[in-house]
XYZ file of C-alpha atoms in Angstrom:
217
model
C -0.496 -0.187 0.178
C 1.451 3.185 -1.185
C 2.593 5.384 2.282
C 0.417 8.396 1.476
C -2.635 5.437 1.281
C -1.406 4.118 4.878
C -1.468 7.838 6.156
C -5.111 8.964 4.896
C -6.421 5.164 6.076
C -4.492 6.103 10.051
C -5.692 9.892 9.934
C -9.583 8.272 9.111
C -9.035 5.542 12.001
C -7.932 9.082 14.369
C -10.655 10.386 12.918
C -13.334 8.075 14.135
C -11.692 7.443 16.979
C -11.905 10.719 18.165
C -15.392 12.363 16.703
C -16.785 9.235 18.457
C -15.798 10.101 21.931
C -16.514 13.859 21.769
C -20.486 12.891 19.877
C -20.664 9.641 22.665
C -19.001 12.184 25.318
C -16.344 9.846 26.014
C -14.358 13.475 26.043
C -16.578 15.683 27.734
C -16.480 19.541 26.777
C -13.382 21.216 28.510
C -11.424 18.226 27.617
C -7.248 18.522 26.393
C -6.256 15.722 24.134
C -2.681 15.460 22.775
C -0.997 14.303 20.029
C 0.732 11.471 21.863
C -1.982 10.373 23.786
C -4.343 9.817 20.844
C -1.802 8.049 18.857
C -0.966 5.396 21.501
C -4.747 5.158 21.600
C -5.252 3.992 18.152
C -1.229 2.812 17.500
C -0.371 5.413 14.839
C 2.182 8.016 14.457
C 1.722 11.654 15.390
C 0.928 12.616 11.706
C -2.187 11.164 11.125
C -3.143 12.295 14.285
C -2.211 15.690 13.238
C -3.889 15.809 9.776
C -7.250 14.154 11.905
C -7.408 17.067 14.527
C -7.261 19.212 11.941
C -10.107 18.354 10.311
C -11.878 17.623 13.486
C -11.087 21.417 14.499
C -12.317 22.906 10.692
C -15.965 20.914 11.449
C -15.698 23.131 14.955
C -15.253 19.935 17.746
C -12.152 21.266 18.666
C -9.644 23.838 19.575
C -6.016 22.861 18.219
C -3.126 24.777 20.451
C 0.274 24.174 19.297
C 2.346 22.286 21.283
C 0.122 21.693 23.742
C -2.888 19.554 21.927
C -6.683 19.873 21.066
C -9.263 20.870 23.278
C -12.516 19.657 23.202
C -14.916 22.547 22.399
C -18.272 22.622 24.475
C -21.574 22.756 23.183
C -22.563 26.641 23.709
C -26.298 27.697 24.451
C -26.007 29.792 20.961
C -25.170 26.458 19.397
C -27.932 25.047 21.204
C -30.222 27.675 20.441
C -29.521 27.791 16.655
C -29.893 23.776 15.702
C -33.317 24.128 17.730
C -34.322 26.635 16.422
C -33.385 25.035 12.178
C -34.848 22.078 13.597
C -38.047 23.044 14.210
C -38.368 24.989 11.240
C -37.636 22.257 9.261
C -39.409 18.956 11.427
C -42.325 20.544 11.578
C -42.464 21.785 7.757
C -41.433 18.013 6.408
C -43.554 16.223 8.970
C -46.642 18.495 7.518
C -45.409 17.386 3.593
C -45.345 13.703 4.866
C -49.253 13.782 5.254
C -50.401 11.208 4.026
C -47.566 8.697 4.538
C -47.084 6.084 2.772
C -46.459 3.066 4.170
C -43.158 2.357 3.853
C -41.796 5.521 5.545
C -44.621 3.812 8.797
C -42.983 1.601 8.979
C -39.498 2.469 9.138
C -40.441 4.947 11.496
C -42.031 2.005 13.633
C -38.773 -0.197 13.164
C -36.874 2.954 14.457
C -38.861 3.553 17.114
C -38.645 0.528 18.668
C -34.982 0.044 18.376
C -34.946 3.254 20.317
C -36.834 1.426 22.619
C -34.140 -1.787 23.033
C -31.374 0.953 23.413
C -33.306 2.039 26.338
C -33.822 -1.010 28.000
C -30.147 -2.041 26.989
C -29.088 1.707 28.460
C -27.475 2.534 25.735
C -27.914 6.545 25.059
C -25.440 6.876 22.292
C -27.223 4.189 19.877
C -30.687 5.139 21.494
C -29.667 9.075 20.266
C -28.219 7.861 16.903
C -31.524 6.094 16.142
C -33.639 9.352 17.635
C -31.944 11.461 14.819
C -32.079 8.531 12.631
C -36.511 8.780 13.342
C -36.831 12.220 12.253
C -33.722 12.236 9.345
C -36.394 9.595 7.584
C -39.361 12.693 8.185
C -37.125 14.867 6.508
C -36.525 12.873 4.050
C -39.883 11.972 2.779
C -40.444 15.671 2.168
C -38.208 14.759 -1.292
C -36.448 18.488 -0.734
C -33.182 17.923 -1.142
C -31.493 21.391 0.032
C -33.345 20.532 3.474
C -32.286 17.263 3.507
C -28.578 18.225 3.129
C -29.022 21.345 5.582
C -30.589 18.772 8.354
C -28.143 16.363 7.804
C -25.285 19.340 8.774
C -27.079 19.526 12.157
C -26.381 15.626 12.571
C -23.519 15.557 14.900
C -24.677 18.726 16.743
C -27.794 16.665 17.719
C -26.086 13.375 18.316
C -23.565 14.880 21.266
C -26.378 17.554 22.731
C -29.446 14.501 22.645
C -26.768 12.171 24.636
C -25.868 14.606 26.948
C -29.462 15.625 27.448
C -30.241 11.803 28.090
C -27.344 12.033 30.490
C -28.579 15.452 32.197
C -32.495 14.426 32.153
C -32.771 10.530 32.253
C -36.735 11.010 32.700
C -36.094 12.045 29.101
C -35.614 8.674 27.898
C -39.280 7.515 28.480
C -40.820 10.932 27.684
C -38.267 10.838 24.079
C -40.066 7.689 23.209
C -43.576 8.679 24.216
C -43.219 12.221 21.747
C -42.030 9.701 18.948
C -44.634 7.330 19.014
C -47.345 10.219 19.539
C -45.526 11.537 16.105
C -46.019 8.288 14.524
C -50.002 7.669 15.372
C -50.656 11.170 14.123
C -49.506 10.227 10.744
C -51.089 6.909 10.763
C -54.141 8.777 11.573
C -52.818 10.681 8.390
C -53.475 14.266 10.658
C -51.054 16.992 9.419
C -51.855 19.016 12.358
C -51.714 16.461 15.222
C -48.344 15.929 13.552
C -46.950 18.720 13.313
C -48.464 19.789 17.239
C -46.392 16.691 18.232
C -43.555 18.094 16.680
C -43.709 21.234 18.047
C -43.958 19.623 21.436
C -41.592 17.029 21.347
C -38.654 20.203 19.804
C -40.120 22.362 22.822
C -39.743 20.454 25.581
C -36.173 19.985 24.885
C -35.646 23.331 24.821
C -36.942 23.868 27.470
C -34.872 21.572 29.635
C -31.334 22.684 27.509
C -32.768 26.005 29.045
C -32.950 25.228 32.867
C -37.461 24.987 32.418
C -39.455 22.495 33.890
C -43.046 23.590 33.249
C -43.192 22.640 30.114
C-alpha cells in the first residue's frame, strides 16, 4: 500500500475514534487531547493524528493549540439555540408534507422507534440517540426536498452530541422521548397533519425547555 494511502487510512481511524468519543461524551467539553495520547490509543504515529485533529477543528468540535494539543469545545448556548430553532423549522414543515404517509415510511419509523426502545432498555444512550436522529431524518427525507435534507444532515453531529448529553442529565427524558415519538407516529398513521405538526412542536419545545433550564413544559 502506498505511504500516502496508509497515512490517510490512519488519519481516518483517528478521526473516527476522536469524533465518536466527542459525540458519545467519552471526551467531554473542556478535555485536552494530546497527539501522543491519541497516537497511543489508536496505534498510529503523530502525523495522521495531526491530520485528523485539523479535520475535526474545521467541523467545530475541537480547538487546536500548537505544542499543547486539542481542546474539546463545549456546546455553547448559542449553538443549542440555533440547532433547536433550525430543527423546528425543518421538522414541522416536513412532517406536514409527510401526510398522507406512505406505508414504507410508517414501517421505517416504527422500526426505528422499536430500535430506540431496545437501546433504552439496554441503557445505551448513544445508540438510542442515533436511532432518534434517524427517526426524524426519515420524516425530513420523505418531503423530497434535497436542500432541506442536506441542511438537516449538517445538524446531525451536533444533534447527537446534544442528545446524549441531555439524556445523561435528564434520564426521565428517555421514556418521554419514546412516548413523544410514538405520538408523532400515531398522528402520521392517522393522516392528521395538524396533530403531527403539534406533536413535533411539543417534542422540540420540551427539549428546548430542558436545555434552557426550564422544567415547566
